[in-house]
Amino acid sequence: MFTNKENFKQEFKQRLIGKTGRQMHEVTEDDVYAALGSMIRERIGSDWAATNRAYTEQGERQVYYFSMEFLIGRLLGNNLLNLGVLDTVREGLGELGWDLEDIEEYEADAGLGNGGLGRLAACFLDSLASLGYAGHGNGIRYKYGLFEQKIIDGHQVELPDYWLQKGNVWEVRRDDKKVNVQFWGNVESHEVNGRLVYETQNSETVWAVPYDVPVVGYENSAVNTLRLWSAESAANPARDFGGAGSNYYNFLDYKRSVETVSEFLYPDDSNYEGKLLRLKQEYFLCSAGVQSVIRTFDKLHLPYTQLAERVAIHINDTHPTLVIPELMRILMDEKGFGWEEAWDIVSHTVSYTNHTILSEALEMWPEQMIRELLPRVYMIIEELNARFCGMLLKQYPGDQDRVSRMAIIESGQVKMAHLAIYGSYSVNGVAALHTDILKNREMKDFYELYPDRFNNKTNGITHRRWLMHANPDLENVIDHTIGTAWKKQPDQLNELLKYANDAVVQDKIRHVKLKNKERLASYIYKKHGVSVDTNSIFDVQVKRLHAYKRQLLNALHIMDLYNRIKEEPSLEITPRTFIFGAKAAPGYYMAKQIIKLINNIAQTVNNDPQTKDRLNVFFLENYSVSLAEKIVPAADVSEQISTAGKEASGTGNMKLMMNGALTVGTLDGANVEMYESLGDEGMYLFGLRIEEVEKYYREGGYSAQAIYNSDERVKKVLDQLIQPGPFCQNGQSFDPIYHSLLSHNDEYFVLRDFASYADAQTQIGLDYQDSKLWTSKSILNIAKSGRFAGDRTIKEYATEIWGVNPANMASRSGLQGNH
Ligand code: 26Q
């Protein structure tokens, strides 16, 4: 394995030629990516094996993070960074005539997630490995990740994301570790030694085949595992389908139908829908994952009464809740435990994170569907429900209302959150405000019953991907200013505070931002053919498209700015470039209308000679992890403008803050905690507070109509949504948006917060002109962002939920140190 640039070049050239059978001048960048990727993957191999050995030898509890989503993005750059060979490889490749950044673009984004929850899982894996914790991911290897978004005539069009087309250099298929998952069938019972034994017959069997992806820790030689499961048919064409003729086609049909289980990721992150295939996916993950956890545990030859000491299963929202009845099933039906013993093990093994406040997103499955698809699991859930309700009745005699509210099965629905809380020893929210809402409102009954079970773990992001990898120039400036300790201890970023007003540091920080803006500007030029003024404020809103995230508030404000310039052409405003990136769920009509509106606004303001030098709008298509890595470092302003009480945490807010953007935001989710460390000096707060929002809700809302009638600017903008004019050309109209605001009384308080938002934006425009002031605020943001590093979050999970310690990598057998 290479240790310096020269032998890297040597080894790489050999591989490249060996792999392609071509001469150096004939190879393509695609070839370079494939050869480099496989070379690095192999380099990881020995550390991977050694890490597993170390974990087993040290006997520490193993954490399994179960998630339906892992939005990991590209791995090449990050793996090089964490292995400590990024500069060697960049320079070596450079000398061979290739630009590493260009080569990285050949890797497909692993888009196995919708948004925040999926990306959080990926950030956590990075922190787990980097801190040396034995923590592994369990997920699904979707054949198609989140759809690719194209914008055509201003509308979102979805294309399939076949990310595996060119293969995946990082994964290792493990045929030796495949397991069976059973669907359908009927449960039979018989007595064995005076005990009832249950067995499912006539079920459909699906193979779950694991593909393991290494998760490389930062300069610590640790390599953890992300295990992604793929569904394959377990049928044998000759045995089960009689071989030849039409039966062969029956076999192919069957095979295809089985394999749909891991075919695609559901592209919706908000509206719960009781789709059978989704339930199949959830059980597929849970059953395969739990079986593999058990197999690994079995190798230790310990009694199952020690399972909870050796194994922690963490569930990312309720989507993997079926691990609870599945582990019960295995312990009782396969390992011979009685109910109480099995429950004692399960309820000391599982912990649960809630990510949602929106009630329409709470998972509930029709009882009937679970009963048919998962008959044995259903029996166990039924029994759990009966025991839970029995216990509640004892605890709250006569309070039948409370028992029905809290039941796991109620009105023909299985409530996954209730099952998850009952079966977990820890339940956490993802920001302080969110956890308070869970305790005092959303899950109040459960908090009263189990006060010690609830806790907060404010989200965090990996500074390795989001600062060091995405923004190497900023990394450099920080290194030269405060040294490099922050890389292993991100709260050391705080040291930057001393330099907030240092002229030299300020200059460097401004220079980095400008360079990043130029890079994004050239991307925009390539995509949109428009040259962007890099002296303008880059004002960024990137996140899923949702009514509660209020991209509409941003859009209406841009329309208003346009109107003001048109009315008073000499108006002094600081030039702005508004940048949006957002995917809408394919069936979310209103969200798609908002995308169209933003594109109409872009069309008008970017082409009007009176506005185009002061106002630009770009909707960048296909927002994804890799696009985020281009946008985030270039942002001046971060839009975090959800209706107070609706955003559980937000994590984009943290990424932008860490890259020196200033936030315009409401007191919602983790913004509250950002504000606690930044104060008014470092953040632009606006809008209703959660108490005010709740008061309005209790009193039946506010009057959107009254604001429309009294605020001329608002009236004008709203009328422009439905009248021919700059934003509705050729007979278009945004009727549904208009009516959601006026006829349906503006559920998300867009009009109510409009004036306050516009004021905050005006202040931003003024402050930006004072570049010393602005840069000091920007440095303050970077300095305070260490608190939102995922390493801090993972340490809290490790000590307060899982009770685990980092492994001692130095003492392990096998390879040592960092080569
Ligand atoms: C559920 C059932 C069927 C199909 C899809 C789903 C589904 C999928 C994804 C439901 C929800 C999600 C994703 C939710 C999510 O991303 N929530 C976000 O989590 C972040 C990390 O904690 C927070 O920062 C965000 O505030 C929260 O919105």
CSV table of C-alpha atoms in Angstrom, one decimal, residues 552-568 571 573 578 601 605 611 615 711-718 720 727 754-755 757-759 761-762:
chain,number,residue,atom,x,y,z
A,552,LEU,CA,-43.5,30.5,-0.1
A,553,LEU,CA,-42.7,33.2,2.4
A,554,ASN,CA,-39.3,33.7,0.7
A,555,ALA,CA,-40.9,33.7,-2.7
A,556,LEU,CA,-43.6,36.3,-1.8
A,557,HIS,CA,-40.9,38.5,-0.3
A,558,ILE,CA,-38.9,38.4,-3.6
A,559,MET,CA,-42.1,39.3,-5.5
A,560,ASP,CA,-42.5,42.2,-3.1
A,561,LEU,CA,-38.8,43.3,-3.7
A,562,TYR,CA,-39.5,43.2,-7.4
A,563,ASN,CA,-42.6,45.3,-7.0
A,564,ARG,CA,-40.7,47.9,-4.9
A,565,ILE,CA,-38.0,48.3,-7.5
A,566,LYS,CA,-40.5,48.6,-10.3
A,567,GLU,CA,-42.4,51.3,-8.4
A,568,GLU,CA,-39.2,53.2,-7.4
A,571,LEU,CA,-34.5,52.2,-4.8
A,573,ILE,CA,-31.2,47.7,-2.2
A,578,PHE,CA,-31.7,34.0,-4.1
A,601,ILE,CA,-40.3,34.6,-10.4
A,605,VAL,CA,-36.6,39.1,-12.2
A,611,THR,CA,-34.2,44.4,-11.7
A,615,LEU,CA,-32.3,40.7,-8.0
A,711,ASP,CA,-51.1,45.7,4.0
A,712,GLU,CA,-51.0,47.0,0.5
A,713,ARG,CA,-47.7,45.3,-0.3
A,714,VAL,CA,-49.1,41.9,0.7
A,715,LYS,CA,-52.3,42.6,-1.2
A,716,LYS,CA,-50.4,43.4,-4.4
A,717,VAL,CA,-48.3,40.3,-4.2
A,718,LEU,CA,-51.3,38.1,-3.5
A,720,GLN,CA,-50.3,38.8,-8.7
A,727,PHE,CA,-45.6,36.2,-12.4
A,754,PHE,CA,-44.5,38.6,6.3
A,755,ALA,CA,-43.8,42.1,7.6
A,757,TYR,CA,-39.6,38.8,7.7
A,758,ALA,CA,-39.3,41.7,5.3
A,759,ASP,CA,-37.9,43.9,8.1
A,761,GLN,CA,-34.3,41.0,5.4
A,762,THR,CA,-33.9,44.8,5.1
